[in-house]
Amino acid sequence: MAAADVHKVIIYGGRGALGSKCVQYFRSKQWWVACIDINANEEASANVTVQTTDSFNEQASQVTADVGELLGEKKVDAILCVAGGWAGGSAKAKVMYKNADLMWKQSVWTSTISSHLATKYLKEGGLLTLAGAKASLGPTPGMIGYGMAKAAVHQLCQSLGGPNSGLPAGAAAIAILPVTLDTPMNRKSMPDADVGSWTPLEYIAELFYKWATGEERPASGSLVQLVTTDGKTEETAI
């Protein structure tokens, strides 16, 4: 395959559990993979290291500049934002401010930066994925910050699917809305849970690859619920 024909993907959060699985999967398909994260992923083709700061503008500007230096005039086939995390707490919780701030940084900052990067570096007909949550389709009183942040990601995705959003022609923005992912951290923190209802990371990596290659891709702006029952995952676009 000639260098000009190599498919390229940016994975924001490429050092986390889901991100690492996506890096491995796309590299196995001979794609060039750039990882954006606080720490580098040695399996990626290239890395952009995020500098931690309490200023969104500073972080967004740093990441955007570093991606621009990495890519130059090149475009990518897909940008997968799989950064995020979970923190609980009601409105009364002492940690509400801290956790809401963390959730905003992990989910909304990363999704916003990924969306702007897509307007600059995504090919026409390319794919942008964002990480939502099925729980945020309704009230989340026991995890206020998480619920707000993921709901904001849903709104962002739907806006990107609308006219004049700034995305390249034919590009699609799609958010996945899982319930629980089958990660090592979740298995450690919930040892007695029914893992048959958790969505495997490999399934999501394969799904992203299908969408990135144009196979069974939902309409831009879709929120795709991922519900796993007895080890079988079903996708429902809303």
mmCIF file of C-alpha atoms in Angstrom:
data_model
loop_
_atom_site.group_PDB
_atom_site.id
_atom_site.type_symbol
_atom_site.label_atom_id
_atom_site.label_comp_id
_atom_site.label_asym_id
_atom_site.label_seq_id
_atom_site.Cartn_x
_atom_site.Cartn_y
_atom_site.Cartn_z
ATOM 1 C CA MET A 1 0.000 0.000 0.000
ATOM 2 C CA ALA A 2 1.476 3.345 -1.000
ATOM 3 C CA ALA A 3 2.026 5.886 1.763
ATOM 4 C CA ALA A 4 -0.613 8.191 0.275
ATOM 5 C CA ASP A 5 -3.173 5.376 0.431
ATOM 6 C CA VAL A 6 -2.681 4.590 4.120
ATOM 7 C CA HIS A 7 -5.839 5.241 6.120
ATOM 8 C CA LYS A 8 -5.408 7.524 9.116
ATOM 9 C CA VAL A 9 -7.274 7.868 12.399
ATOM 10 C CA ILE A 10 -6.901 10.104 15.453
ATOM 11 C CA ILE A 11 -7.934 8.521 18.753
ATOM 12 C CA TYR A 12 -8.542 11.029 21.550
ATOM 13 C CA GLY A 13 -8.128 9.164 24.823
ATOM 14 C CA GLY A 14 -5.995 6.521 23.142
ATOM 15 C CA ARG A 15 -4.285 5.476 26.350
ATOM 16 C CA GLY A 16 -7.466 4.511 28.224
ATOM 17 C CA ALA A 17 -9.048 1.064 28.182
ATOM 18 C CA LEU A 18 -11.310 1.628 25.171
ATOM 19 C CA GLY A 19 -8.803 3.901 23.451
ATOM 20 C CA SER A 20 -5.999 1.349 23.758
ATOM 21 C CA LYS A 21 -8.243 -1.332 22.275
ATOM 22 C CA CYS A 22 -9.061 0.986 19.354
ATOM 23 C CA VAL A 23 -5.374 1.744 18.792
ATOM 24 C CA GLN A 24 -4.609 -1.985 18.682
ATOM 25 C CA TYR A 25 -7.526 -2.764 16.380
ATOM 26 C CA PHE A 26 -6.873 -0.041 13.820
ATOM 27 C CA ARG A 27 -3.136 -0.771 13.807
ATOM 28 C CA SER A 28 -3.991 -4.433 13.101
ATOM 29 C CA LYS A 29 -5.818 -3.175 9.997
ATOM 30 C CA GLN A 30 -2.659 -1.338 8.887
ATOM 31 C CA TRP A 31 -4.030 2.130 9.645
ATOM 32 C CA TRP A 32 -1.825 5.017 10.744
ATOM 33 C CA VAL A 33 -2.995 5.859 14.272
ATOM 34 C CA ALA A 34 -2.356 9.052 16.239
ATOM 35 C CA CYS A 35 -3.079 8.953 19.970
ATOM 36 C CA ILE A 36 -4.052 12.075 21.928
ATOM 37 C CA ASP A 37 -3.844 11.595 25.705
ATOM 38 C CA ILE A 38 -2.065 12.726 28.852
ATOM 39 C CA ASN A 39 0.356 9.817 28.397
ATOM 40 C CA ALA A 40 1.705 8.344 25.165
ATOM 41 C CA ASN A 41 0.580 4.998 23.759
ATOM 42 C CA GLU A 42 3.638 3.163 22.452
ATOM 43 C CA GLU A 43 1.504 1.077 20.075
ATOM 44 C CA ALA A 44 0.324 4.192 18.219
ATOM 45 C CA SER A 45 2.041 5.504 15.093
ATOM 46 C CA ALA A 46 2.310 8.971 16.643
ATOM 47 C CA ASN A 47 1.352 10.696 19.891
ATOM 48 C CA VAL A 48 0.132 14.123 20.949
ATOM 49 C CA THR A 49 0.592 14.605 24.686
ATOM 50 C CA VAL A 50 -2.061 16.699 26.415
ATOM 51 C CA GLN A 51 -0.760 19.232 28.948
ATOM 52 C CA THR A 52 -3.028 19.292 32.008
ATOM 53 C CA THR A 53 -4.415 22.707 32.890
ATOM 54 C CA ASP A 54 -7.502 24.283 34.423
ATOM 55 C CA SER A 55 -7.919 26.452 31.328
ATOM 56 C CA PHE A 56 -9.971 24.930 28.531
ATOM 57 C CA ASN A 57 -8.699 27.530 26.087
ATOM 58 C CA GLU A 58 -5.076 26.684 26.902
ATOM 59 C CA GLN A 59 -5.590 22.945 26.548
ATOM 60 C CA ALA A 60 -7.636 23.235 23.360
ATOM 61 C CA SER A 61 -5.087 25.576 21.785
ATOM 62 C CA GLN A 62 -2.170 23.311 22.740
ATOM 63 C CA VAL A 63 -3.766 20.147 21.375
ATOM 64 C CA THR A 64 -4.931 21.858 18.181
ATOM 65 C CA ALA A 65 -1.489 23.330 17.545
ATOM 66 C CA ASP A 66 0.271 20.008 18.181
ATOM 67 C CA VAL A 67 -2.108 18.106 15.887
ATOM 68 C CA GLY A 68 -1.535 20.741 13.213
ATOM 69 C CA GLU A 69 2.221 20.305 13.544
ATOM 70 C CA LEU A 70 1.834 16.525 13.302
ATOM 71 C CA LEU A 71 -0.482 16.453 10.280
ATOM 72 C CA GLY A 72 0.461 19.550 8.314
ATOM 73 C CA GLU A 73 -1.791 19.523 5.244
ATOM 74 C CA LYS A 74 -2.753 15.852 5.641
ATOM 75 C CA LYS A 75 -6.313 14.765 6.405
ATOM 76 C CA VAL A 76 -7.558 11.766 8.387
ATOM 77 C CA ASP A 77 -10.356 9.287 7.710
ATOM 78 C CA ALA A 78 -11.688 9.262 11.256
ATOM 79 C CA ILE A 79 -11.451 10.959 14.643
ATOM 80 C CA LEU A 80 -12.574 8.795 17.556
ATOM 81 C CA CYS A 81 -13.110 10.592 20.857
ATOM 82 C CA VAL A 82 -13.171 7.882 23.510
ATOM 83 C CA ALA A 83 -11.880 9.991 26.386
ATOM 84 C CA GLY A 84 -13.995 10.110 29.521
ATOM 85 C CA GLY A 85 -14.509 8.677 32.947
ATOM 86 C CA TRP A 86 -17.038 8.261 35.718
ATOM 87 C CA ALA A 87 -17.602 9.991 39.039
ATOM 88 C CA GLY A 88 -20.703 9.928 41.215
ATOM 89 C CA GLY A 89 -22.332 12.332 43.608
ATOM 90 C CA SER A 90 -25.697 13.995 44.134
ATOM 91 C CA ALA A 91 -26.195 17.754 44.293
ATOM 92 C CA LYS A 92 -25.635 17.488 48.052
ATOM 93 C CA ALA A 93 -22.325 15.629 47.833
ATOM 94 C CA LYS A 94 -19.195 17.344 49.159
ATOM 95 C CA VAL A 95 -17.374 16.226 46.011
ATOM 96 C CA MET A 96 -20.012 17.579 43.621
ATOM 97 C CA TYR A 97 -17.961 20.570 42.446
ATOM 98 C CA LYS A 98 -14.781 18.527 42.108
ATOM 99 C CA ASN A 99 -16.460 15.664 40.258
ATOM 100 C CA ALA A 100 -18.537 17.904 38.002
ATOM 101 C CA ASP A 101 -15.351 19.746 37.033
ATOM 102 C CA LEU A 102 -13.568 16.443 36.320
ATOM 103 C CA MET A 103 -16.437 15.099 34.211
ATOM 104 C CA TRP A 104 -16.588 18.323 32.209
ATOM 105 C CA LYS A 105 -12.853 18.169 31.515
ATOM 106 C CA GLN A 106 -12.849 14.478 30.605
ATOM 107 C CA SER A 107 -15.954 14.442 28.399
ATOM 108 C CA VAL A 108 -16.937 17.930 27.232
ATOM 109 C CA TRP A 109 -13.470 19.408 26.731
ATOM 110 C CA THR A 110 -12.264 16.403 24.760
ATOM 111 C CA SER A 111 -15.418 16.179 22.642
ATOM 112 C CA THR A 112 -15.316 19.894 21.845
ATOM 113 C CA ILE A 113 -11.660 19.746 20.818
ATOM 114 C CA SER A 114 -12.287 16.626 18.708
ATOM 115 C CA SER A 115 -15.172 18.377 16.953
ATOM 116 C CA HIS A 116 -13.041 21.366 16.036
ATOM 117 C CA LEU A 117 -10.212 19.105 14.874
ATOM 118 C CA ALA A 118 -12.743 17.380 12.608
ATOM 119 C CA THR A 119 -13.524 20.684 10.877
ATOM 120 C CA LYS A 120 -9.826 21.143 10.125
ATOM 121 C CA TYR A 121 -8.418 17.669 9.512
ATOM 122 C CA LEU A 122 -11.228 15.220 8.716
ATOM 123 C CA LYS A 123 -11.617 14.151 5.090
ATOM 124 C CA GLU A 124 -14.878 14.700 3.259
ATOM 125 C CA GLY A 125 -17.077 11.705 4.067
ATOM 126 C CA GLY A 126 -15.043 11.030 7.213
ATOM 127 C CA LEU A 127 -16.181 9.856 10.652
ATOM 128 C CA LEU A 128 -16.221 11.594 14.027
ATOM 129 C CA THR A 129 -17.359 9.571 17.042
ATOM 130 C CA LEU A 130 -18.121 10.928 20.501
ATOM 131 C CA ALA A 131 -18.652 9.084 23.791
ATOM 132 C CA GLY A 132 -22.066 9.604 25.352
ATOM 133 C CA ALA A 133 -23.969 7.455 27.840
ATOM 134 C CA LYS A 134 -27.390 5.806 27.814
ATOM 135 C CA ALA A 135 -27.930 6.918 31.412
ATOM 136 C CA SER A 136 -27.876 10.561 30.346
ATOM 137 C CA LEU A 137 -31.013 10.134 28.264
ATOM 138 C CA GLY A 138 -32.806 10.493 31.614
ATOM 139 C CA PRO A 139 -32.218 11.830 35.133
ATOM 140 C CA THR A 140 -28.959 10.923 36.910
ATOM 141 C CA PRO A 141 -29.512 12.180 40.475
ATOM 142 C CA GLY A 142 -26.753 10.043 41.951
ATOM 143 C CA MET A 143 -24.150 11.188 39.427
ATOM 144 C CA ILE A 144 -25.001 14.798 38.625
ATOM 145 C CA GLY A 145 -21.691 15.824 37.031
ATOM 146 C CA TYR A 146 -21.462 12.710 34.875
ATOM 147 C CA GLY A 147 -25.051 13.027 33.689
ATOM 148 C CA MET A 148 -24.662 16.686 32.750
ATOM 149 C CA ALA A 149 -21.405 16.128 30.894
ATOM 150 C CA LYS A 150 -22.653 13.201 28.840
ATOM 151 C CA ALA A 151 -25.917 15.011 28.034
ATOM 152 C CA ALA A 152 -23.808 17.896 26.717
ATOM 153 C CA VAL A 153 -21.935 15.454 24.468
ATOM 154 C CA HIS A 154 -25.273 14.213 23.107
ATOM 155 C CA GLN A 155 -26.343 17.770 22.297
ATOM 156 C CA LEU A 156 -23.003 18.462 20.638
ATOM 157 C CA CYS A 157 -23.342 15.381 18.439
ATOM 158 C CA GLN A 158 -26.856 16.304 17.354
ATOM 159 C CA SER A 159 -25.730 19.839 16.556
ATOM 160 C CA LEU A 160 -22.830 18.534 14.466
ATOM 161 C CA GLY A 161 -25.334 16.509 12.458
ATOM 162 C CA GLY A 162 -27.263 19.629 11.532
ATOM 163 C CA PRO A 163 -26.711 21.934 8.538
ATOM 164 C CA ASN A 164 -23.823 24.425 8.645
ATOM 165 C CA SER A 165 -22.187 22.686 11.620
ATOM 166 C CA GLY A 166 -18.738 23.135 10.103
ATOM 167 C CA LEU A 167 -18.021 19.455 9.449
ATOM 168 C CA PRO A 168 -16.642 18.511 6.008
ATOM 169 C CA ALA A 169 -19.098 17.509 3.285
ATOM 170 C CA GLY A 170 -20.480 14.012 3.794
ATOM 171 C CA ALA A 171 -18.809 13.585 7.182
ATOM 172 C CA ALA A 172 -20.775 11.975 10.003
ATOM 173 C CA ALA A 173 -20.746 12.722 13.735
ATOM 174 C CA ILE A 174 -22.061 9.783 15.769
ATOM 175 C CA ALA A 175 -22.194 9.325 19.549
ATOM 176 C CA ILE A 176 -22.183 5.915 21.200
ATOM 177 C CA LEU A 177 -24.366 5.557 24.296
ATOM 178 C CA PRO A 178 -23.250 2.432 26.180
ATOM 179 C CA VAL A 179 -24.467 1.319 29.596
ATOM 180 C CA THR A 180 -21.333 -0.257 31.086
ATOM 181 C CA LEU A 181 -18.108 -1.102 29.287
ATOM 182 C CA ASP A 182 -16.234 -4.318 30.068
ATOM 183 C CA THR A 183 -13.002 -2.740 31.291
ATOM 184 C CA PRO A 184 -10.434 -4.036 33.793
ATOM 185 C CA MET A 185 -11.270 -1.110 36.110
ATOM 186 C CA ASN A 186 -14.998 -1.923 36.085
ATOM 187 C CA ARG A 187 -14.325 -5.600 36.753
ATOM 188 C CA LYS A 188 -12.120 -4.621 39.696
ATOM 189 C CA SER A 189 -14.597 -2.129 41.172
ATOM 190 C CA MET A 190 -17.702 -4.302 40.571
ATOM 191 C CA PRO A 191 -16.505 -7.902 41.043
ATOM 192 C CA ASP A 192 -20.012 -9.323 41.582
ATOM 193 C CA ALA A 193 -21.698 -7.604 38.626
ATOM 194 C CA ASP A 194 -23.314 -9.368 35.675
ATOM 195 C CA VAL A 195 -20.583 -8.878 33.092
ATOM 196 C CA GLY A 196 -22.846 -10.441 30.463
ATOM 197 C CA SER A 197 -24.596 -7.064 30.362
ATOM 198 C CA TRP A 198 -21.346 -5.143 29.798
ATOM 199 C CA THR A 199 -20.322 -4.151 26.293
ATOM 200 C CA PRO A 200 -16.950 -5.628 25.192
ATOM 201 C CA LEU A 201 -14.292 -3.136 24.095
ATOM 202 C CA GLU A 202 -13.509 -5.257 21.033
ATOM 203 C CA TYR A 203 -17.117 -4.905 19.871
ATOM 204 C CA ILE A 204 -16.872 -1.110 19.941
ATOM 205 C CA ALA A 205 -13.504 -1.071 18.167
ATOM 206 C CA GLU A 206 -14.960 -3.264 15.415
ATOM 207 C CA LEU A 207 -18.048 -1.032 15.209
ATOM 208 C CA PHE A 208 -15.896 2.075 14.791
ATOM 209 C CA TYR A 209 -13.935 0.344 12.042
ATOM 210 C CA LYS A 210 -17.131 -0.554 10.188
ATOM 211 C CA TRP A 211 -18.389 3.000 10.387
ATOM 212 C CA ALA A 212 -14.994 4.421 9.417
ATOM 213 C CA THR A 213 -15.017 2.297 6.261
ATOM 214 C CA GLY A 214 -18.593 3.320 5.443
ATOM 215 C CA GLU A 215 -20.293 0.078 6.437
ATOM 216 C CA GLU A 216 -23.730 0.366 8.097
ATOM 217 C CA ARG A 217 -22.923 3.885 9.256
ATOM 218 C CA PRO A 218 -25.844 5.697 10.938
ATOM 219 C CA ALA A 219 -26.873 9.184 9.882
ATOM 220 C CA SER A 220 -24.817 12.101 11.134
ATOM 221 C CA GLY A 221 -26.073 13.376 14.474
ATOM 222 C CA SER A 222 -27.229 9.916 15.589
ATOM 223 C CA LEU A 223 -27.071 8.833 19.213
ATOM 224 C CA VAL A 224 -26.487 5.072 19.115
ATOM 225 C CA GLN A 225 -27.476 3.152 22.212
ATOM 226 C CA LEU A 226 -25.385 0.044 22.879
ATOM 227 C CA VAL A 227 -27.260 -2.437 25.043
ATOM 228 C CA THR A 228 -25.651 -5.773 25.884
ATOM 229 C CA THR A 229 -27.721 -8.705 27.157
ATOM 230 C CA ASP A 230 -26.248 -12.150 27.845
ATOM 231 C CA GLY A 231 -23.128 -11.176 25.940
ATOM 232 C CA LYS A 232 -24.989 -9.998 22.821
ATOM 233 C CA THR A 233 -24.892 -6.291 21.963
ATOM 234 C CA GLU A 234 -27.568 -4.480 20.000
ATOM 235 C CA GLU A 235 -27.297 -1.003 18.484
ATOM 236 C CA THR A 236 -30.270 1.346 18.445
ATOM 237 C CA ALA A 237 -29.921 4.759 16.781
ATOM 238 C CA ILE A 238 -32.053 7.612 18.085
#
